[in-house]
Short mmCIF file of C-alpha atoms in Angstrom, two decimals:
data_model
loop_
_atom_site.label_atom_id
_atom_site.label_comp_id
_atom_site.label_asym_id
_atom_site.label_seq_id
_atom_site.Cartn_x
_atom_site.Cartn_y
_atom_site.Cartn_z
CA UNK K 1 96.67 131.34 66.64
CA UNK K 2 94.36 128.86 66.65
CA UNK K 3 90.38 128.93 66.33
CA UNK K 4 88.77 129.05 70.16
CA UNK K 5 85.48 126.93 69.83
CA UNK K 6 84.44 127.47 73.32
CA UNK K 7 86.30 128.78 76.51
CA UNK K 8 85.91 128.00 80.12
CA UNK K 9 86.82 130.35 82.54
CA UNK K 10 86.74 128.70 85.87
CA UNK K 11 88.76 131.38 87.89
CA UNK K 12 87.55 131.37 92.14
CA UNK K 13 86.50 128.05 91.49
CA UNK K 14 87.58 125.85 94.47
CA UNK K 15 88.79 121.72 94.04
CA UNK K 16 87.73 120.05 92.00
CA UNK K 17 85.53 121.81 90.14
CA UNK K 18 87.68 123.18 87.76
CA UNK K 19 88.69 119.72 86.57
CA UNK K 20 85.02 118.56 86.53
CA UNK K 21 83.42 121.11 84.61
CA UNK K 22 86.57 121.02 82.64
CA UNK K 23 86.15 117.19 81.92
CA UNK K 24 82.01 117.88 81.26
CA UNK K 25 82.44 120.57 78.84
CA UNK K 26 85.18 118.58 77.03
CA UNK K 27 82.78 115.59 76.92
CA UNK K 28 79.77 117.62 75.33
CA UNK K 29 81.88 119.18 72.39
CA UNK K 30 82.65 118.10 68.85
CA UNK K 31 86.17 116.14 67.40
CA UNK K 32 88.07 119.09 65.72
CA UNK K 33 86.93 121.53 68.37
CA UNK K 34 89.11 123.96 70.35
CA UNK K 35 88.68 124.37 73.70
CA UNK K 36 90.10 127.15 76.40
CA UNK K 37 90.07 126.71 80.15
CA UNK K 38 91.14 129.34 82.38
CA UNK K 39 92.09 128.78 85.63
CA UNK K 40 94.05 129.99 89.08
CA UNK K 41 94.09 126.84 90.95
CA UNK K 42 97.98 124.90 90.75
CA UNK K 43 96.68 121.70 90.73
CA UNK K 44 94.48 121.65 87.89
CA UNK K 45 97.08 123.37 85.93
CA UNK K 46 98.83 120.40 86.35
CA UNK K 47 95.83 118.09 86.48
CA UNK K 48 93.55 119.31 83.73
CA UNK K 49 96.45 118.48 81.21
CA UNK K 50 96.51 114.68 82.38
CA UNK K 51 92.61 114.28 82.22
CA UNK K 52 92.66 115.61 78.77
CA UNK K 53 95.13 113.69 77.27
CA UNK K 54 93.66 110.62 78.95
CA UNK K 55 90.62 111.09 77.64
CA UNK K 56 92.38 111.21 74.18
CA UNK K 57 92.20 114.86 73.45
CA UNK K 58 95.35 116.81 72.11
CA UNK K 59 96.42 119.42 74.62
CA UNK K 60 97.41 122.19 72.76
CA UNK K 61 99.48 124.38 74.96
CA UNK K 62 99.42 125.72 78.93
CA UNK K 63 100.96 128.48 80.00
CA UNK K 64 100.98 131.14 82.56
CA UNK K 65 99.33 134.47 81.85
CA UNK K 66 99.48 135.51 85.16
CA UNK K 67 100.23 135.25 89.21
CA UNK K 68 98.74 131.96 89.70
CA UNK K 69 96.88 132.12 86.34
CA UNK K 70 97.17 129.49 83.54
CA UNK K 71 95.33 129.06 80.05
CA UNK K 72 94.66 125.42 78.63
CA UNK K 73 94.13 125.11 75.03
CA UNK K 74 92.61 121.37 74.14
CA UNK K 75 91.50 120.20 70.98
CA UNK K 76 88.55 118.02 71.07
CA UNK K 77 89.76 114.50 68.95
CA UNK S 1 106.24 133.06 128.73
CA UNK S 2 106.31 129.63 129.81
CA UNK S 3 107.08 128.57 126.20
CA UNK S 4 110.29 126.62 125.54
CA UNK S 5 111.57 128.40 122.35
CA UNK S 6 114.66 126.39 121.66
CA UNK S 7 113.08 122.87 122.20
CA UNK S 8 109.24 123.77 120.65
CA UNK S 9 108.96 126.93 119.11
CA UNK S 10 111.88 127.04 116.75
CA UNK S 11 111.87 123.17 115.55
CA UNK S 12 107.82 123.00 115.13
CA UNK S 13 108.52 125.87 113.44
CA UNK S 14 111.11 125.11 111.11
CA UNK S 15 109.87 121.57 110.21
CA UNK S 16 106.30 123.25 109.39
CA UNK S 17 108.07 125.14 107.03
CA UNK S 18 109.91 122.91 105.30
CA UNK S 19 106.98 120.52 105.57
CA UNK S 20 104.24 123.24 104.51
CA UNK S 21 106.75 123.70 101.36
CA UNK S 22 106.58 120.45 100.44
CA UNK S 23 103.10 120.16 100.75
CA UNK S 24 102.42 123.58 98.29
CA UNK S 25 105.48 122.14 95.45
CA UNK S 26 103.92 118.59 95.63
CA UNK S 27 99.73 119.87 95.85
CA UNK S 28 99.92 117.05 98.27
CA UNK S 29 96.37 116.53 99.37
CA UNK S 30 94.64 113.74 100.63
CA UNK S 31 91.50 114.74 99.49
CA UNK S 32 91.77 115.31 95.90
CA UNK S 33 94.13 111.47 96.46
CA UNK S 34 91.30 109.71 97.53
CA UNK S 35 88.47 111.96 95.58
CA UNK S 36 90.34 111.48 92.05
CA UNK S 37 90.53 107.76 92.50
CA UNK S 38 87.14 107.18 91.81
CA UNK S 39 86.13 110.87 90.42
CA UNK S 40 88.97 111.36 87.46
CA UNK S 41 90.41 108.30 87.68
CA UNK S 42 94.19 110.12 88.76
CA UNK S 43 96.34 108.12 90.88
CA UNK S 44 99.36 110.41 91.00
CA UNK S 45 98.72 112.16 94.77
CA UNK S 46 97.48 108.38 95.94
CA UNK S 47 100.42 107.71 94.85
CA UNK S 48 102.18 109.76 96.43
CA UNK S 49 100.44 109.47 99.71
CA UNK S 50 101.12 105.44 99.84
CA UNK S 51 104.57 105.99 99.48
CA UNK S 52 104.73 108.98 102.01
CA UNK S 53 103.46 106.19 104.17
CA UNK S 54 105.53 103.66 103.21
CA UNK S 55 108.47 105.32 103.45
CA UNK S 56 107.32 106.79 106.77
CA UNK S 57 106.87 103.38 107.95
CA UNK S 58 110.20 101.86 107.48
CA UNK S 59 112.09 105.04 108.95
CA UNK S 60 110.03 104.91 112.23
CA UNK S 61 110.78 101.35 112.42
CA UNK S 62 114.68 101.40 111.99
CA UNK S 63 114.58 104.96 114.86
CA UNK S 64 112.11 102.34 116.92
CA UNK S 65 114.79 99.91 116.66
CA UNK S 66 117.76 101.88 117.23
CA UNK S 67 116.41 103.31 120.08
CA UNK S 68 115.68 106.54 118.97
CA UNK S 69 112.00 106.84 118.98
CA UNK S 70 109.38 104.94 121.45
CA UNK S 71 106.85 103.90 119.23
CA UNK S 72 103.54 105.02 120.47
CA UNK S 73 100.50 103.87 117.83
CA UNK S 74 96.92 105.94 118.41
CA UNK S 75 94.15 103.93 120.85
CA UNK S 76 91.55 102.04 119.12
CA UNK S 77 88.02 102.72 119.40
CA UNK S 78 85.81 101.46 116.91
CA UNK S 79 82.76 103.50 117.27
CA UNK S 80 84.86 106.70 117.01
CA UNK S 81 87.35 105.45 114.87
CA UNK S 82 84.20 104.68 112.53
CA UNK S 83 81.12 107.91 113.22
CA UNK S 84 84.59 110.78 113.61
CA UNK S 85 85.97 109.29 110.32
CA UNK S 86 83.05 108.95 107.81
CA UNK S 87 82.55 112.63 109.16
CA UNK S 88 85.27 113.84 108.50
CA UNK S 89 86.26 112.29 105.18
CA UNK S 90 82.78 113.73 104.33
CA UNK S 91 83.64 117.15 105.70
CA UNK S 92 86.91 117.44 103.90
CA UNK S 93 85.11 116.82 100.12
CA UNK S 94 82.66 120.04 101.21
CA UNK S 95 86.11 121.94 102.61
CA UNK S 96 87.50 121.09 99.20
CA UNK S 97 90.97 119.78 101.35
CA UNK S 98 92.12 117.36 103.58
CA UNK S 99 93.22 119.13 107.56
CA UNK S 100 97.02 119.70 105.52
CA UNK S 101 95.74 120.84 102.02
CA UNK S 102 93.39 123.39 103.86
CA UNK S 103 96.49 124.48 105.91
CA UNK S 104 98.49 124.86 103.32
CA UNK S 105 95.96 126.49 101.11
CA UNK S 106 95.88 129.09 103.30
CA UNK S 107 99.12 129.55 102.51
CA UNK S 108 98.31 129.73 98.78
CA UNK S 109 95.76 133.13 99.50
CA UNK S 110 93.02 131.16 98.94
CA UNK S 111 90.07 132.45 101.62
CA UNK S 112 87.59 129.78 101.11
CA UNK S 113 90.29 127.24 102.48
CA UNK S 114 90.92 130.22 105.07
CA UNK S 115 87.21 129.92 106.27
CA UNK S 116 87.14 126.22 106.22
CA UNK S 117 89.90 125.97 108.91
CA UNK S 118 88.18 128.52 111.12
CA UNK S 119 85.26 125.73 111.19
CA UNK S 120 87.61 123.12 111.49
CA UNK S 121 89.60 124.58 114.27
CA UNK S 122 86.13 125.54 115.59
CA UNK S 123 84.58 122.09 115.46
CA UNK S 124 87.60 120.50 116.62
CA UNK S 125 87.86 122.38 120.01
CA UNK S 126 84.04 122.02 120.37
CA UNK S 127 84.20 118.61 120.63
CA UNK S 128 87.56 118.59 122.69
CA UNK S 129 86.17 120.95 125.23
CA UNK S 130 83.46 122.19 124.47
CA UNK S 131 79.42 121.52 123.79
CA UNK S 132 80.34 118.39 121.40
CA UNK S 133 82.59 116.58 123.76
CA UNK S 134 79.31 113.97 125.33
CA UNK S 135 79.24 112.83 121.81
CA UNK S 136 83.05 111.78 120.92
CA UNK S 137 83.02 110.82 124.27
CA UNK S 138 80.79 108.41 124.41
CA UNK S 139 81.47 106.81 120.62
CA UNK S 140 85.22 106.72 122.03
CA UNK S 141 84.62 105.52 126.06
CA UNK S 142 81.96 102.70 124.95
CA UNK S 143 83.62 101.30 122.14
CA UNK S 144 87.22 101.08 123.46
CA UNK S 145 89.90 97.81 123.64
CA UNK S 146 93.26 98.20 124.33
CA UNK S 147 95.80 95.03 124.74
CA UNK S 148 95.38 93.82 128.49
CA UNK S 149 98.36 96.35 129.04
CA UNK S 150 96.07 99.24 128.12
CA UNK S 151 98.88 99.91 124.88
CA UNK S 152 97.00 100.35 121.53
CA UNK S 153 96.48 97.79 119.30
CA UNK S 154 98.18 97.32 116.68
CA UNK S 155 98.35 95.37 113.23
CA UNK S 156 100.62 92.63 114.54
CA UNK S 157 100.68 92.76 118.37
CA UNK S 158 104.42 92.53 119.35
CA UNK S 159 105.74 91.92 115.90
CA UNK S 160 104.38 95.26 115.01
CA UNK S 161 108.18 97.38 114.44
CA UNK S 162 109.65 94.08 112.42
CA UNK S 163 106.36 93.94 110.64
CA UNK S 164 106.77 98.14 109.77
CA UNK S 165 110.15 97.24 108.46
CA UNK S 166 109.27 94.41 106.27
CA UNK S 167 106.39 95.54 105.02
CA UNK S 168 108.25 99.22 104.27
CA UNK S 169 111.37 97.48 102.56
CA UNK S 170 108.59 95.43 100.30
CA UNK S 171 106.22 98.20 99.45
CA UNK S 172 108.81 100.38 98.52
CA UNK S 173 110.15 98.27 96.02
CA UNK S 174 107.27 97.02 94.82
CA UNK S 175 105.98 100.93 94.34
CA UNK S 176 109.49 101.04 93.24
CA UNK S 177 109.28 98.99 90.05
CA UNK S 178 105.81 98.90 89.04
CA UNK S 179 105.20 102.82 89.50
CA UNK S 180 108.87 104.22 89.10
CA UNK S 181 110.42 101.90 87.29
CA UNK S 182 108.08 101.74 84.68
CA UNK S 183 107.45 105.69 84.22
CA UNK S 184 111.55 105.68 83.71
CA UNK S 185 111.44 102.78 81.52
CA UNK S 186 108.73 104.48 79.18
CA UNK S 187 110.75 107.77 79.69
CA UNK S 188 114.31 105.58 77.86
CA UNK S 189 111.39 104.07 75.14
CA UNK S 190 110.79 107.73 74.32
CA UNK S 191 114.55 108.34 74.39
CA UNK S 192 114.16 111.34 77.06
CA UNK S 193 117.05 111.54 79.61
CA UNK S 194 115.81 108.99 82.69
CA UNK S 195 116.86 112.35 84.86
CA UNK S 196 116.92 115.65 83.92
CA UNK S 197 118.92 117.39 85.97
CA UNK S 198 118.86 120.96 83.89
CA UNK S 199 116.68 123.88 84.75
CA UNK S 200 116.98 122.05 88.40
CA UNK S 201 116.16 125.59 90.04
CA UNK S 202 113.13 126.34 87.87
CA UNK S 203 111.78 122.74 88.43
CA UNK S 204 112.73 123.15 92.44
CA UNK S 205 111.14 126.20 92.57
CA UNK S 206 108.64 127.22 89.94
CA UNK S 207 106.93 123.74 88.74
CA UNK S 208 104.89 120.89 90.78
CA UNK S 209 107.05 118.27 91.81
CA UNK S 210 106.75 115.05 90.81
CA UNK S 211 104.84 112.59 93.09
CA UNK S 212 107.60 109.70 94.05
CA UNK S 213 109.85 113.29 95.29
CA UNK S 214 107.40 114.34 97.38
CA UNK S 215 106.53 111.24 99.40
CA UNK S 216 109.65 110.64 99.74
CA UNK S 217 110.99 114.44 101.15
CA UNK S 218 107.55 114.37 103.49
CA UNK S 219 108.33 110.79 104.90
CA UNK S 220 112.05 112.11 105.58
CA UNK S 221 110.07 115.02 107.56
CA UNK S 222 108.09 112.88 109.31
CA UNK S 223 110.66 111.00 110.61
CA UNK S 224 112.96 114.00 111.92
CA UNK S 225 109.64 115.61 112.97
CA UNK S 226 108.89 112.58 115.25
CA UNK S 227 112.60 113.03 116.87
CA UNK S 228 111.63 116.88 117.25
CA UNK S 229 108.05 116.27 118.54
CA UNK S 230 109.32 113.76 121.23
CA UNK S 231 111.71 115.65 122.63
CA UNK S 232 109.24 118.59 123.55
CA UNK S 233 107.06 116.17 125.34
CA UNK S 234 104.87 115.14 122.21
CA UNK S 235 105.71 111.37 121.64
CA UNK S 236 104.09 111.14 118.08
CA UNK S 237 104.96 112.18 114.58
CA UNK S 238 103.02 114.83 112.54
CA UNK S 239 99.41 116.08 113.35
CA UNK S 240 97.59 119.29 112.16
CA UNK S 241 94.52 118.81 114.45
CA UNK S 242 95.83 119.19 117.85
CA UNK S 243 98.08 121.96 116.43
CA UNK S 244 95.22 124.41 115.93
CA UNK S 245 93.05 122.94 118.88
CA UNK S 246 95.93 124.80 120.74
CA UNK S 247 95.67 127.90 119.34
CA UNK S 248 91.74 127.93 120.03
CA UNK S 249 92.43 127.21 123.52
CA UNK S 250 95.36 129.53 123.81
CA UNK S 251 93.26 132.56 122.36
CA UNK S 252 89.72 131.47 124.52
CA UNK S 253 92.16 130.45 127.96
CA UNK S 254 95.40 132.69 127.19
CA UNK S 255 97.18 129.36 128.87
CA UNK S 256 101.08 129.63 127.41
CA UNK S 257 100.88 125.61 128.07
CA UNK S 258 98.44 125.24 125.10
CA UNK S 259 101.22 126.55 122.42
CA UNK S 260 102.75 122.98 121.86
CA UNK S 261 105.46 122.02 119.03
CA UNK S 262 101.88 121.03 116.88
CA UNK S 263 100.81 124.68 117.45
CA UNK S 264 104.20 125.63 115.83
CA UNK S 265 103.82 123.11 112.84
CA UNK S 266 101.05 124.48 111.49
CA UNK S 267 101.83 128.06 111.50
CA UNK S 268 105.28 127.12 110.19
CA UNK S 269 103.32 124.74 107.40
CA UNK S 270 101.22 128.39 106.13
CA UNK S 271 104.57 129.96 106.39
CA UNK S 272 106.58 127.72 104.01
CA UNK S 273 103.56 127.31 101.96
CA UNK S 274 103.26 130.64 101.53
CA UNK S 275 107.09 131.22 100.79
CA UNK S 276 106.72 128.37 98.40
CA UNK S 277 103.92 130.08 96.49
CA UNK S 278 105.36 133.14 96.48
CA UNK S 279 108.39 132.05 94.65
CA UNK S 280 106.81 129.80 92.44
CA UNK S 281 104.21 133.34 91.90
CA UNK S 282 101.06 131.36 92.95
CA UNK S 283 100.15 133.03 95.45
CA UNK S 284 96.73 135.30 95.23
CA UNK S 285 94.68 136.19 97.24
CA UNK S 286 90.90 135.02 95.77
CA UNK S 287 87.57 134.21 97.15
CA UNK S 288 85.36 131.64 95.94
CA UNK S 289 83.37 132.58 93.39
CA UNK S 290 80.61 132.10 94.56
CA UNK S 291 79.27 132.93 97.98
CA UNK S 292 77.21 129.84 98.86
CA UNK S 293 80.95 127.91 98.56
CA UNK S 294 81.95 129.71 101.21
CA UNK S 295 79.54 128.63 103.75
CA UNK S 296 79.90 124.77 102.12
CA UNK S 297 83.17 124.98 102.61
CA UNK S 298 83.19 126.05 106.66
CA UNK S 299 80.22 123.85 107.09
CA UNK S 300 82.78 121.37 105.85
CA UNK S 301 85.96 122.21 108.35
CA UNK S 302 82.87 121.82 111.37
CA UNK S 303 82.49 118.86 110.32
CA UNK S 304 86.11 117.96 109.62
CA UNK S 305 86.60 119.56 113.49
CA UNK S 306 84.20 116.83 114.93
CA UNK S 307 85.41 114.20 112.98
CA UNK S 308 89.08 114.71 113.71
CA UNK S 309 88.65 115.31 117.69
CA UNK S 310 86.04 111.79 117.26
CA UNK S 311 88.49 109.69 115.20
CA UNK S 312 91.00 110.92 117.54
CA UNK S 313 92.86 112.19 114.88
CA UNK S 314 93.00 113.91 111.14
CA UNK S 315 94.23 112.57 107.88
CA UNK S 316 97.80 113.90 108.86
CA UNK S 317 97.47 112.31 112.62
CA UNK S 318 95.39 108.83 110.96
CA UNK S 319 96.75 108.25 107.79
CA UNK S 320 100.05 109.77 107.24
CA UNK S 321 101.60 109.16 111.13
CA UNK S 322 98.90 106.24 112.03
CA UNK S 323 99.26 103.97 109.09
CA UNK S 324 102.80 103.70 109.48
CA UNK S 325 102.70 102.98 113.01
CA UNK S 326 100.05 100.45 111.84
CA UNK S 327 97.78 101.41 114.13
CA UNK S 328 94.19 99.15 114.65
CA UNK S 329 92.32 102.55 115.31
CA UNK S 330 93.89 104.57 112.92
CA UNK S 331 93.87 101.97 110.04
CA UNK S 332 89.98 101.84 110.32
CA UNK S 333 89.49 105.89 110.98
CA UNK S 334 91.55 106.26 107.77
CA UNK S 335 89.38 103.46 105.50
CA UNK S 336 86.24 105.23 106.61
CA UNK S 337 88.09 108.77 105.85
CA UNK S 338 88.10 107.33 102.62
CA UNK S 339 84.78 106.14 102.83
CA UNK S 340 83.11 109.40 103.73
CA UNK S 341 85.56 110.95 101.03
CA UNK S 342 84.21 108.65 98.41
CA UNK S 343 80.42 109.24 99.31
CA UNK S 344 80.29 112.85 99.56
CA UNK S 345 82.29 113.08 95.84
CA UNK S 346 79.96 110.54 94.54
CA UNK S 347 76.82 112.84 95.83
CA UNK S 348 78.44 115.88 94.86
CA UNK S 349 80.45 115.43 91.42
CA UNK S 350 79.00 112.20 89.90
CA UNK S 351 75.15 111.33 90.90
CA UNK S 352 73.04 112.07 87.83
CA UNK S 353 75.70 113.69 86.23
CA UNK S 354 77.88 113.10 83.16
#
């Protein structure tokens, strides 16, 4: 397991503001830092990913914890 | 019942289904398209949604030319083609989805997209019919030209079908090789298989498709759907709008007439949505959370109502049927779509922020 720095939960939030606030929080943290992003909206699971890794960040893992439920782990480079 | 089931019901039906699955596996929305152009720099659904078109564009064009379809582009009026859509590509940023992502949201369990078609579908027949209608009215009547024929203008005049085909055959190839080409080319540098054919069910099924397969299966449902829509009377490809305009008017006049092969299409599109997010287990049903979303997000389907009904058509009707037909009227409702879309995610997501 790896050291969560900060998580993001950003469930009932409607397009596209769990990619923004995703993208902001991302922007505002530390290189090394470990961030998790919760979410229940299919296109940001698919979405978030590609932000993150083109904003150079290492995305860690996604999967699905639930019925339309993913977790994104990024770490911060 | 006055309704033709075999002709309307049953084909509307079907291709909203099929179509309203494609829309869910693909998360094809013209909204976030246009929004994430400028907002997260993500071109994947414009992608998508310029090859939809283009591949729309050349099948309509070889049907035109074997006789199969009569070609029938949307009217041009500037003055509604410009106020209806800056409206509604502001009204579909506040809806958080473009008239087919909000259907097929709905789909998806999601009640905020729910509430933002009841204003849309509220808007829209208030300006058809209703207390709204002066205003699209007069933007449409006043600002009006048609070729001395009355037909609509299009693109190219006459040499509008050859001019679909040509530029259809180019655009696909260029999308072809600089998008495709290069994605499988960087795929072989990698050394992952170019196509991965294993797990096909699970990536059918369970995952997002990838954008080039979605434009293409929507532009092959276009086509059949324009075959389907002309033959019960409706001589144009796929639309959203008018198809819940006729359930408001059904449901306020009871008038079996107003349950077109539109009206079909969109209940079919929640339908296949819904199967499709069922399988795939994303569908839930979930509010917004919070409240004051809500009421953005109907605020935003009035306004996507007025603009649709003013612009004399939606994204689905403008962009995805009208740009392939190359229509004068539709090509400038859809740059101002984009417009409004632009503006109101500027405002909302990136004025004195970041």
């Amino acid at each position: 397991m790896v050291d969560v720095t900060d998580k993001l939960d950003c469930r009932g939030e409607v397009c596209p503001y769990p990619d923004v606030k995703s993208k902001r929080k991302a922007k505002k943290m530390n290189s090394g830092e470990i961030l998790e992003i919760l979410i229940d909206y299919p296109l940001s699971a698919e979405r978030i990913p590609e932000t993150m890794k083109s904003m150079g960040n290492e995305v860690l893992s996604i999967d699905k914890v639930g019925v339309s439920e993913w977790k994104i782990v990024v770490q911060i480079k | 019942m006055a309704i033709d089931i075999v002709v309307v019901l049953i084909p509307g039906l079907i291709l909203g289904i099929i179509f309203g699955f494609i829309l869910q596996r693909g998360r094809f929305c013209m909204n976030s398209a246009f929004r994430d152009i400028i907002l997260l720099k993500e071109f994947k659904l414009a992608k998508s949604v310029a090859l939809t078109i283009l591949v729309s564009m050349l099948g309509f064009s070889i049907m035109s030319f074997a006789g199969i379809i009569t070609l029938n582009p949307k009217q041009f009026a500037w003055g509604g083609n410009i106020v209806g859509g800056l409206i509604f590509g502001i009204g579909m940023v506040l809806a958080a989805g473009c008239a087919s992502g909000t259907t097929y949201r709905v789909g998806e369990g999601m009640m905020g997209s729910f509430i933002a078609l009841l204003g849309f579908a509220g808007g829209a027949y208030f300006t058809k019919f209703g207390v709204l209608n002066p205003i699209a009215k007069t933007l449409q009547d006043n600002t009006k030209i048609t070729n001395p024929d009355g037909s609509a203008l299009t693109l190219f005049g006459d040499l509008t079908p050859i001019f679909m085909l040509i530029i259809g055959i180019v655009g696909i190839v260029i999308i072809g090789y600089f998008w495709i080409w290069r994605e499988l080319r960087a795929k072989k540098r990698e050394n992952k298989p170019l196509f991965d054919f294993s797990n096909f069910g699970h990536k059918t099924f369970k995952q997002g498709w990838h954008w080039a397969v979605t434009a293409i299966a929507i532009g092959i449902v276009a086509c059949f759907a324009y075959v389907s829509s002309a033959a019960a009377g409706r001589n144009y490809p796929l639309g959203i709008t008018g198809g819940w305009v006729g359930w408001n008017k059904f449901w306020n006049t009871g008038v079996d007439s107003a349950l077109g092969w539109e009206t079909w299409l969109v209940i079919g599109i929640v339908i296949g949505a819904f199967i499709s997010a069922i399988i795939a287990k994303e569908f839930k049903l979930r509010t917004p959370k919070h409240a004051k979303t809500i009421v953005i997000q109907f605020i935003g389907g009035l306004a996507m109502g007025f603009g649709a009904i003013t612009a004399m058509g939606c994204n689905i009707g403008n962009i995805l049927s009208g740009f392939p037909l190359l229509s004068l009227g539709s090509l400038l409702s859809g740059a101002f779509i984009i417009l409004g879309c632009w503006l109101m995610a500027y405002l909302l997501f990136m004025w004195r922020k970041d």
